[in-house]
Amino acid sequence: MSIKTAKIIFWVGSMISMLILIILTFDSMGQMAVRTKEKNLSEEVVAGKKIFRKYNCNDCHTILGIGGYYAPDLTRVYRRKGAKYIESVIMDPENTLKNSFRKMPKKYAGGYEVTPEEVKKMITFFKWVDGIDTNNWPPQDHKEKTFGGNSFYQNNSAGGTNDLTLLKRKGCIDCHKIRGTGGTYGPALDGVGSRFNLQEIRKIIKEGKGNMPGRDISEENLQTIGNFLIKQKGGQK
């Protein structure tokens, strides 16, 4: 191959690559407003973002692929944990996380504490971020992801929703163990149906108990989880 031919290949390849990059950039920018739900970008959302930066939350947490990896990813924290838990862990991290290996400061640089009004705005910001179409990123929070590889977890309930996948999506498995899988911060759920009746289980999920904060959850999901947990009498079947 001559030097002239090599140069032609280089320049043609470079121009084609540049053209593809430009087309993809314009395509991405054209979808930005729709995928980020720009119409929901209120002043309170912007204020929540500023507060998030004010307290340097990104030093430990990642959100939308940006930040530290010391603490959990917050891109889908609103979906995963709910507003009540977020408020509890920010306002009273010592009690909320006292059975966890994770630690989180209540006072930040300069001795400042997050105020209830600031927490409200941060929750609004997290809710907006949760609505962004990120092509199912991060994958661990993908709505349709099944929970575990065990055949038990692949047995879908009516409507195609895996009960344990729903428990994972709502953050229950982060603290509670069931069928040998999950956290140890709270009591195991294998025998929860023997300890509480259905109404008590529903109330605990909604309002919390002890160090467990209440959860923001739809009636449909509350019914699905409640009906599943009431059947857990301590055995594997």
XYZ file of C-alpha atoms in Angstrom:
237
model
C 0.000 0.000 0.000
C 1.308 3.410 -0.977
C 1.497 6.385 1.383
C -1.129 8.163 -0.725
C -3.585 5.256 -0.378
C -2.986 5.069 3.372
C -3.711 8.784 3.718
C -6.930 8.447 1.716
C -8.090 5.568 3.943
C -7.196 7.598 7.057
C -9.032 10.735 5.981
C -12.091 8.924 4.615
C -12.330 6.788 7.791
C -11.922 9.861 9.988
C -14.628 11.794 8.110
C -17.052 8.876 8.277
C -16.421 8.473 12.012
C -16.901 12.206 12.558
C -20.155 12.167 10.569
C -21.494 9.262 12.637
C -20.552 11.072 15.865
C -22.329 14.255 14.727
C -25.487 12.320 13.753
C -25.560 10.461 17.079
C -24.975 13.705 19.001
C -27.893 15.450 17.283
C -30.088 12.374 17.812
C -29.257 12.286 21.524
C -29.832 16.016 21.965
C -33.148 15.737 20.132
C -34.371 13.118 22.600
C -33.041 14.857 25.698
C -36.214 16.741 26.634
C -38.385 13.617 26.350
C -36.019 11.180 28.055
C -35.273 13.505 30.970
C -38.951 14.502 31.436
C -37.915 18.135 31.042
C -41.485 19.318 31.652
C -41.147 18.066 35.244
C -37.934 20.024 35.831
C -39.398 22.433 38.410
C -37.688 25.059 40.547
C -37.872 22.654 43.504
C -36.015 19.994 41.489
C -33.289 22.497 40.632
C -33.103 23.568 44.281
C -32.790 19.907 45.330
C -29.894 19.436 42.919
C -28.126 22.489 44.373
C -28.594 21.144 47.905
C -27.247 17.763 46.776
C -24.111 19.559 45.581
C -23.973 21.843 48.628
C -23.460 18.876 50.954
C -21.057 17.125 48.548
C -23.230 13.998 48.368
C -21.386 13.026 45.171
C -18.208 12.485 47.180
C -19.662 9.160 48.349
C -22.682 8.500 46.118
C -22.954 8.065 42.351
C -25.918 9.536 40.503
C -26.399 9.259 36.727
C -22.907 7.785 36.477
C -21.178 10.664 38.255
C -19.723 10.519 41.776
C -18.026 8.255 44.267
C -18.431 4.527 44.809
C -18.167 4.437 48.598
C -21.941 4.546 49.135
C -24.955 3.219 47.140
C -25.905 4.564 43.717
C -28.721 7.129 43.999
C -29.985 7.159 40.400
C -32.977 5.009 41.336
C -33.015 5.607 45.099
C -36.549 7.056 44.993
C -37.875 3.888 43.366
C -35.739 1.602 45.515
C -36.241 3.174 48.937
C -39.082 5.693 48.795
C -39.440 9.203 50.212
C -39.931 8.181 53.848
C -36.736 6.156 53.981
C -34.736 8.900 52.241
C -35.994 11.427 54.782
C -35.213 9.080 57.674
C -31.660 8.241 56.570
C -30.758 11.897 55.962
C -32.358 13.342 59.092
C -31.483 10.524 61.487
C -28.727 8.363 59.941
C -27.456 7.010 63.276
C -30.741 5.284 64.131
C -31.746 4.380 60.582
C -28.378 2.739 59.864
C -27.459 1.569 63.350
C -27.696 -2.108 62.353
C -25.902 -1.524 59.063
C -22.199 -1.592 58.266
C -22.785 1.653 56.360
C -22.292 4.971 58.130
C -23.485 8.391 57.062
C -22.768 11.780 58.690
C -25.511 13.972 60.067
C -23.308 17.061 60.131
C -21.379 18.154 57.083
C -18.488 20.535 56.330
C -18.765 23.601 58.534
C -21.014 21.813 61.031
C -24.155 22.246 58.923
C -27.092 19.874 59.216
C -29.597 19.265 56.439
C -32.905 20.960 57.239
C -36.338 19.322 56.728
C -37.075 21.792 53.923
C -33.821 20.872 52.197
C -34.625 17.173 52.525
C -38.005 17.759 50.877
C -36.331 19.458 47.908
C -33.707 16.703 47.617
C -36.461 14.066 47.547
C -38.145 16.000 44.720
C -34.813 15.985 42.878
C -34.398 12.207 43.405
C -37.953 11.635 42.163
C -37.207 13.572 38.961
C -33.941 11.667 38.409
C -35.821 8.390 38.893
C -38.063 9.323 35.953
C -35.168 9.809 33.516
C -34.905 7.174 30.780
C -31.349 5.876 31.249
C -31.685 2.744 29.085
C -32.098 0.644 32.259
C -28.980 1.944 33.974
C -27.895 1.104 36.606
C -28.750 -2.535 35.800
C -29.268 -3.583 39.444
C -32.327 -1.299 39.588
C -33.845 -2.387 36.274
C -37.601 -2.819 36.808
C -37.810 -6.110 34.927
C -34.675 -7.705 36.348
C -35.420 -11.017 38.052
C -34.126 -11.607 41.550
C -31.383 -14.185 41.862
C -30.705 -17.286 39.819
C -32.471 -19.769 42.095
C -35.477 -21.435 40.457
C -37.592 -20.288 43.437
C -37.143 -16.672 42.351
C -38.194 -17.426 38.782
C -41.713 -18.557 39.783
C -43.757 -15.569 38.718
C -46.972 -14.617 40.421
C -50.162 -13.595 38.628
C -49.612 -10.729 36.242
C -46.012 -11.735 35.541
C -44.513 -9.928 38.557
C -42.015 -11.910 40.578
C -42.884 -11.428 44.264
C -39.277 -11.483 45.400
C -38.226 -9.201 42.572
C -40.809 -6.747 43.903
C -39.334 -7.112 47.403
C -35.927 -6.286 45.929
C -37.219 -3.291 43.987
C -38.791 -1.880 47.150
C -35.562 -2.328 49.116
C -36.891 -4.991 51.507
C -34.067 -7.414 50.669
C -31.474 -4.777 51.527
C -32.279 -5.251 55.214
C -34.220 -8.523 55.482
C -33.189 -12.046 54.526
C -35.581 -14.551 52.958
C -34.812 -18.057 51.738
C -31.164 -17.457 52.601
C -30.822 -14.311 50.471
C -30.762 -10.696 51.640
C -29.497 -8.408 54.389
C -29.255 -9.003 58.110
C -30.054 -5.530 59.450
C -33.681 -6.504 60.109
C -35.364 -9.795 61.063
C -35.605 -12.584 58.488
C -38.903 -12.728 56.619
C -39.190 -16.520 56.371
C -41.501 -16.741 59.405
C -43.103 -13.296 59.254
C -46.493 -14.846 58.464
C -46.398 -16.652 61.811
C -45.541 -13.505 63.769
C -48.017 -11.036 62.265
C -51.413 -11.065 60.581
C -51.996 -9.455 57.183
C -53.202 -6.114 58.549
C -50.167 -5.844 60.840
C -47.810 -6.606 57.957
C -49.471 -3.949 55.791
C -49.261 -1.398 58.607
C -45.562 -2.093 59.258
C -44.753 -1.688 55.556
C -46.681 1.590 55.303
C -45.834 3.172 58.660
C -42.632 1.411 59.725
C -41.716 -0.098 63.073
C -38.735 0.436 65.359
C -35.783 1.487 63.191
C -37.618 0.542 60.003
C -39.094 3.602 58.250
C -42.430 3.494 56.484
C -42.521 3.163 52.716
C -44.272 5.024 49.909
C -45.951 2.145 48.108
C -48.983 1.723 45.878
C -51.973 -0.245 47.092
C -51.369 -2.839 44.364
C -47.767 -3.441 45.436
C -48.709 -3.358 49.120
C -51.326 -6.036 48.493
C -48.907 -8.183 46.472
C -46.151 -8.019 49.100
C -48.587 -8.462 52.002
C -50.212 -11.531 50.440
C -46.766 -13.019 49.769
C -45.377 -12.368 53.247
C -48.416 -13.700 55.094
C -47.696 -17.104 53.485
C -44.146 -17.150 54.871
C -44.520 -19.401 57.893
C -40.869 -20.337 58.334
C -40.472 -23.180 55.805
C -39.054 -23.289 52.286
C -42.275 -24.131 50.550
